[in-house]
Amino acid sequence: MGKLIYLDNAATTKTDPKVVEAMIPYFSENYGNPSSIYELAGKSKTAMEEAREKIAGVLNARTNEIYFTAGGSEADNWALVAAFDAYAQKGNHIITTKIEHHAILHTCEYLEKYRGARITYLDVDENGIVKLDELEKAITEETILISIMFANNEIGSIQPVREIGMIAREHQILFHTDAVQAFGQLPIDVDALNIDMLSSSAHKINGPKGIGFLYIRKGVKIRSFIHGGAQERKRRAGTENVPGIVGYGEAARLAEESREERTAREQELRDYLIERILKEVPYCRLNGDQKRRLPNNVNISFEFIEGESLLLMLDGYGICASSGSACTSGSLDPSHVLLAIGLPHEIAHGSLRLTLGKETTKEEIDYTVDKIKEVVSQLRSMSPLYEDFMKKQNRK
């Protein structure tokens, strides 16, 4: 095809030119510190609050419920650690799942090891969906927080967020959701979904890297995460990343404006991609719920091959993909998400995640499937396991 085919939009997205254009003045023209009182600083302050308003509008939230962070991981850390500290008198029990992003899982491990927290890691079904009855059973008098992601970053499965929020509300427990993959892709109304805290990151929706936010419902008692100045209503000190915030506001506006048309197109291409692979490549399976999944997510496991080899060979054809979360791409261990849905190690190792973007074309999908077929066939031809399997099949 002779050009780069980028199918790793769950890892990051290309910053939209309109977002870059909106950011540029706040690097070299309107560069004032928004905490200062002169006119130049006021321009930065105004732009920052306009961005906050745009983001709040997407969530049906109040502007003073949006707190800017350096990204989704910081927002996740803040939600868990600060809530644990604030509600320590009530209890020390947190409920999450085995398929969360490591920003949640590693923070829970920290709270367990160093702060005396008790963590329940819920199982999920074969499609990666939380079982609501098991969530109910896990709740105790000391449960202070439920943190369950909106949609999984690896297999794309969308959780029953509204029902989880209702359970939390009935038991007077805080509900936090990591919506890093869902914000801008799915409709989110924090009031209708009973969400108390929500994490997001700009670079997943064609915004800049290094900027995110934590939504904190008014009335939620949560402590400051970074101490120093009075920024972000004294809850997150440090001079604000004004260009990043402006960029996030514009990216959120553009994502919401185009969401229905864009995601319908992505979903059509996604289903076409899934159908072709499952029909044309033997001994593979789709991971995640077939219908309740992100519009742009495809995760396939191929038997008898290593995912790393598949990725490297696809890269040779100009195709950018991944085997799972970009945050664990250096690990040789199989995906914790795929193990949690019941895949054996050898199949989990042979997985490929393809995540579409707004510029993905049908021509690119066809080219990618053709190259996947070619590479999988080549890798299996070198696999003793596949050779043994085929011998057994031929004897039947």
PDB file of C-alpha atoms in Angstrom, residues 238-384:
ATOM      1  CA  GLY A 238       0.724  23.372  40.161  1.00  0.00           C
ATOM      2  CA  THR A 239       0.651  25.883  37.312  1.00  0.00           C
ATOM      3  CA  GLU A 240      -1.967  24.721  34.855  1.00  0.00           C
ATOM      4  CA  ASN A 241      -1.053  23.347  31.437  1.00  0.00           C
ATOM      5  CA  VAL A 242      -3.033  26.021  29.630  1.00  0.00           C
ATOM      6  CA  PRO A 243      -2.262  24.956  26.027  1.00  0.00           C
ATOM      7  CA  GLY A 244      -3.084  21.345  26.934  1.00  0.00           C
ATOM      8  CA  ILE A 245      -6.322  22.333  28.654  1.00  0.00           C
ATOM      9  CA  VAL A 246      -7.370  24.471  25.682  1.00  0.00           C
ATOM     10  CA  GLY A 247      -6.536  21.559  23.382  1.00  0.00           C
ATOM     11  CA  TYR A 248      -8.562  19.151  25.490  1.00  0.00           C
ATOM     12  CA  GLY A 249     -11.562  21.449  25.446  1.00  0.00           C
ATOM     13  CA  GLU A 250     -11.438  21.705  21.659  1.00  0.00           C
ATOM     14  CA  ALA A 251     -10.877  17.945  21.258  1.00  0.00           C
ATOM     15  CA  ALA A 252     -13.872  17.246  23.504  1.00  0.00           C
ATOM     16  CA  ARG A 253     -16.036  19.647  21.521  1.00  0.00           C
ATOM     17  CA  LEU A 254     -15.016  18.103  18.200  1.00  0.00           C
ATOM     18  CA  ALA A 255     -15.452  14.543  19.508  1.00  0.00           C
ATOM     19  CA  GLU A 256     -18.954  15.205  20.801  1.00  0.00           C
ATOM     20  CA  GLU A 257     -19.947  17.121  17.677  1.00  0.00           C
ATOM     21  CA  SER A 258     -18.934  14.213  15.421  1.00  0.00           C
ATOM     22  CA  ARG A 259     -19.572  11.314  17.792  1.00  0.00           C
ATOM     23  CA  GLU A 260     -22.738   9.766  16.339  1.00  0.00           C
ATOM     24  CA  GLU A 261     -21.648   9.886  12.703  1.00  0.00           C
ATOM     25  CA  ARG A 262     -18.023   8.979  13.459  1.00  0.00           C
ATOM     26  CA  THR A 263     -18.724   6.036  15.742  1.00  0.00           C
ATOM     27  CA  ALA A 264     -21.390   4.648  13.379  1.00  0.00           C
ATOM     28  CA  ARG A 265     -18.775   4.615  10.628  1.00  0.00           C
ATOM     29  CA  GLU A 266     -16.153   3.071  12.921  1.00  0.00           C
ATOM     30  CA  GLN A 267     -18.606   0.407  14.024  1.00  0.00           C
ATOM     31  CA  GLU A 268     -19.401  -0.505  10.423  1.00  0.00           C
ATOM     32  CA  LEU A 269     -15.700  -0.869   9.609  1.00  0.00           C
ATOM     33  CA  ARG A 270     -15.096  -2.712  12.890  1.00  0.00           C
ATOM     34  CA  ASP A 271     -17.764  -5.310  12.120  1.00  0.00           C
ATOM     35  CA  TYR A 272     -16.458  -5.715   8.571  1.00  0.00           C
ATOM     36  CA  LEU A 273     -12.938  -6.267   9.919  1.00  0.00           C
ATOM     37  CA  ILE A 274     -14.129  -8.831  12.466  1.00  0.00           C
ATOM     38  CA  GLU A 275     -16.209 -10.681   9.896  1.00  0.00           C
ATOM     39  CA  ARG A 276     -13.360 -10.950   7.401  1.00  0.00           C
ATOM     40  CA  ILE A 277     -10.804 -12.174   9.935  1.00  0.00           C
ATOM     41  CA  LEU A 278     -13.095 -14.750  11.533  1.00  0.00           C
ATOM     42  CA  LYS A 279     -14.185 -16.083   8.141  1.00  0.00           C
ATOM     43  CA  GLU A 280     -10.827 -16.078   6.396  1.00  0.00           C
ATOM     44  CA  VAL A 281      -8.332 -16.991   9.126  1.00  0.00           C
ATOM     45  CA  PRO A 282      -8.831 -20.430  10.738  1.00  0.00           C
ATOM     46  CA  TYR A 283      -8.323 -21.101  14.448  1.00  0.00           C
ATOM     47  CA  CYS A 284      -8.894 -17.616  15.796  1.00  0.00           C
ATOM     48  CA  ARG A 285     -11.456 -16.062  18.130  1.00  0.00           C
ATOM     49  CA  LEU A 286     -12.864 -12.642  18.936  1.00  0.00           C
ATOM     50  CA  ASN A 287     -12.186 -11.429  22.479  1.00  0.00           C
ATOM     51  CA  GLY A 288     -14.756  -9.288  24.240  1.00  0.00           C
ATOM     52  CA  ASP A 289     -18.485  -8.879  23.853  1.00  0.00           C
ATOM     53  CA  GLN A 290     -19.518  -8.902  20.188  1.00  0.00           C
ATOM     54  CA  LYS A 291     -22.177  -6.196  20.573  1.00  0.00           C
ATOM     55  CA  ARG A 292     -21.452  -4.383  23.836  1.00  0.00           C
ATOM     56  CA  ARG A 293     -18.029  -3.185  22.752  1.00  0.00           C
ATOM     57  CA  LEU A 294     -16.343   0.070  21.814  1.00  0.00           C
ATOM     58  CA  PRO A 295     -17.155   1.128  18.241  1.00  0.00           C
ATOM     59  CA  ASN A 296     -13.517   1.030  17.155  1.00  0.00           C
ATOM     60  CA  ASN A 297     -12.149  -2.019  19.009  1.00  0.00           C
ATOM     61  CA  VAL A 298     -11.182  -5.415  17.557  1.00  0.00           C
ATOM     62  CA  ASN A 299      -9.243  -7.951  19.635  1.00  0.00           C
ATOM     63  CA  ILE A 300      -8.507 -11.338  18.072  1.00  0.00           C
ATOM     64  CA  SER A 301      -6.514 -14.304  19.395  1.00  0.00           C
ATOM     65  CA  PHE A 302      -4.758 -16.495  16.847  1.00  0.00           C
ATOM     66  CA  GLU A 303      -3.785 -19.997  17.914  1.00  0.00           C
ATOM     67  CA  PHE A 304      -0.275 -21.402  17.341  1.00  0.00           C
ATOM     68  CA  ILE A 305       1.502 -18.048  16.976  1.00  0.00           C
ATOM     69  CA  GLU A 306       3.154 -15.407  19.171  1.00  0.00           C
ATOM     70  CA  GLY A 307       1.540 -11.981  19.133  1.00  0.00           C
ATOM     71  CA  GLU A 308       4.891 -10.210  19.274  1.00  0.00           C
ATOM     72  CA  SER A 309       6.044 -11.866  16.041  1.00  0.00           C
ATOM     73  CA  LEU A 310       2.743 -10.964  14.393  1.00  0.00           C
ATOM     74  CA  LEU A 311       3.131  -7.310  15.415  1.00  0.00           C
ATOM     75  CA  LEU A 312       6.701  -7.074  14.145  1.00  0.00           C
ATOM     76  CA  MET A 313       5.820  -8.590  10.783  1.00  0.00           C
ATOM     77  CA  LEU A 314       2.771  -6.361  10.366  1.00  0.00           C
ATOM     78  CA  ASP A 315       4.969  -3.380  11.175  1.00  0.00           C
ATOM     79  CA  GLY A 316       7.134  -4.424   8.258  1.00  0.00           C
ATOM     80  CA  TYR A 317       4.082  -3.875   6.054  1.00  0.00           C
ATOM     81  CA  GLY A 318       3.435  -0.441   7.565  1.00  0.00           C
ATOM     82  CA  ILE A 319       0.626  -1.582   9.874  1.00  0.00           C
ATOM     83  CA  CYS A 320       0.661  -0.239  13.455  1.00  0.00           C
ATOM     84  CA  ALA A 321      -1.222  -2.445  15.912  1.00  0.00           C
ATOM     85  CA  SER A 322      -0.727  -3.809  19.422  1.00  0.00           C
ATOM     86  CA  SER A 323      -1.219  -6.899  21.519  1.00  0.00           C
ATOM     87  CA  GLY A 324      -2.915  -5.037  24.365  1.00  0.00           C
ATOM     88  CA  SER A 325      -2.358  -1.999  26.562  1.00  0.00           C
ATOM     89  CA  ALA A 326       0.482   0.291  25.499  1.00  0.00           C
ATOM     90  CA  CYS A 327       1.345   0.665  29.187  1.00  0.00           C
ATOM     91  CA  THR A 328       2.452  -2.979  29.363  1.00  0.00           C
ATOM     92  CA  SER A 329       3.851  -3.430  25.860  1.00  0.00           C
ATOM     93  CA  GLY A 330       7.341  -4.113  27.249  1.00  0.00           C
ATOM     94  CA  SER A 331       6.138  -7.068  29.294  1.00  0.00           C
ATOM     95  CA  LEU A 332       6.484 -10.660  28.116  1.00  0.00           C
ATOM     96  CA  ASP A 333       3.596 -11.776  30.313  1.00  0.00           C
ATOM     97  CA  PRO A 334       0.245 -12.484  28.640  1.00  0.00           C
ATOM     98  CA  SER A 335      -2.492  -9.900  29.052  1.00  0.00           C
ATOM     99  CA  HIS A 336      -4.120  -9.981  32.495  1.00  0.00           C
ATOM    100  CA  VAL A 337      -7.383  -9.094  30.764  1.00  0.00           C
ATOM    101  CA  LEU A 338      -7.294 -12.113  28.446  1.00  0.00           C
ATOM    102  CA  LEU A 339      -6.379 -14.420  31.325  1.00  0.00           C
ATOM    103  CA  ALA A 340      -9.281 -12.983  33.347  1.00  0.00           C
ATOM    104  CA  ILE A 341     -11.791 -13.913  30.615  1.00  0.00           C
ATOM    105  CA  GLY A 342     -10.512 -17.484  30.696  1.00  0.00           C
ATOM    106  CA  LEU A 343      -8.008 -17.728  27.843  1.00  0.00           C
ATOM    107  CA  PRO A 344      -5.088 -20.119  28.400  1.00  0.00           C
ATOM    108  CA  HIS A 345      -1.607 -18.578  28.309  1.00  0.00           C
ATOM    109  CA  GLU A 346      -0.710 -19.971  24.911  1.00  0.00           C
ATOM    110  CA  ILE A 347      -3.769 -18.428  23.225  1.00  0.00           C
ATOM    111  CA  ALA A 348      -3.541 -15.153  25.161  1.00  0.00           C
ATOM    112  CA  HIS A 349       0.023 -14.781  23.856  1.00  0.00           C
ATOM    113  CA  GLY A 350      -1.234 -14.838  20.261  1.00  0.00           C
ATOM    114  CA  SER A 351      -3.525 -11.830  20.473  1.00  0.00           C
ATOM    115  CA  LEU A 352      -3.825  -8.771  18.273  1.00  0.00           C
ATOM    116  CA  ARG A 353      -5.629  -5.511  19.089  1.00  0.00           C
ATOM    117  CA  LEU A 354      -6.703  -3.330  16.184  1.00  0.00           C
ATOM    118  CA  THR A 355      -8.334  -0.008  17.106  1.00  0.00           C
ATOM    119  CA  LEU A 356      -9.747   2.196  14.377  1.00  0.00           C
ATOM    120  CA  GLY A 357      -9.760   5.967  14.118  1.00  0.00           C
ATOM    121  CA  LYS A 358     -11.698   8.630  12.280  1.00  0.00           C
ATOM    122  CA  GLU A 359      -9.320   8.466   9.299  1.00  0.00           C
ATOM    123  CA  THR A 360      -9.375   4.671   8.900  1.00  0.00           C
ATOM    124  CA  THR A 361     -10.628   3.540   5.471  1.00  0.00           C
ATOM    125  CA  LYS A 362     -12.130   0.343   4.113  1.00  0.00           C
ATOM    126  CA  GLU A 363      -9.153   0.067   1.754  1.00  0.00           C
ATOM    127  CA  GLU A 364      -6.831   0.038   4.773  1.00  0.00           C
ATOM    128  CA  ILE A 365      -8.952  -2.632   6.463  1.00  0.00           C
ATOM    129  CA  ASP A 366      -8.828  -4.869   3.380  1.00  0.00           C
ATOM    130  CA  TYR A 367      -5.069  -4.459   3.073  1.00  0.00           C
ATOM    131  CA  THR A 368      -4.627  -5.222   6.788  1.00  0.00           C
ATOM    132  CA  VAL A 369      -6.718  -8.398   6.647  1.00  0.00           C
ATOM    133  CA  ASP A 370      -4.802  -9.611   3.600  1.00  0.00           C
ATOM    134  CA  LYS A 371      -1.505  -9.085   5.397  1.00  0.00           C
ATOM    135  CA  ILE A 372      -2.788 -10.729   8.595  1.00  0.00           C
ATOM    136  CA  LYS A 373      -3.743 -13.812   6.602  1.00  0.00           C
ATOM    137  CA  GLU A 374      -0.324 -13.869   4.981  1.00  0.00           C
ATOM    138  CA  VAL A 375       1.627 -13.364   8.224  1.00  0.00           C
ATOM    139  CA  VAL A 376      -0.418 -15.815  10.299  1.00  0.00           C
ATOM    140  CA  SER A 377       0.041 -18.474   7.631  1.00  0.00           C
ATOM    141  CA  GLN A 378       3.766 -17.825   7.525  1.00  0.00           C
ATOM    142  CA  LEU A 379       4.170 -17.955  11.301  1.00  0.00           C
ATOM    143  CA  ARG A 380       2.134 -21.147  11.586  1.00  0.00           C
ATOM    144  CA  SER A 381       4.253 -22.804   8.912  1.00  0.00           C
ATOM    145  CA  MET A 382       7.192 -22.414  11.327  1.00  0.00           C
ATOM    146  CA  SER A 383       5.285 -23.636  14.409  1.00  0.00           C
ATOM    147  CA  PRO A 384       5.848 -27.223  15.655  1.00  0.00           C
TER     148      PRO A 384
END
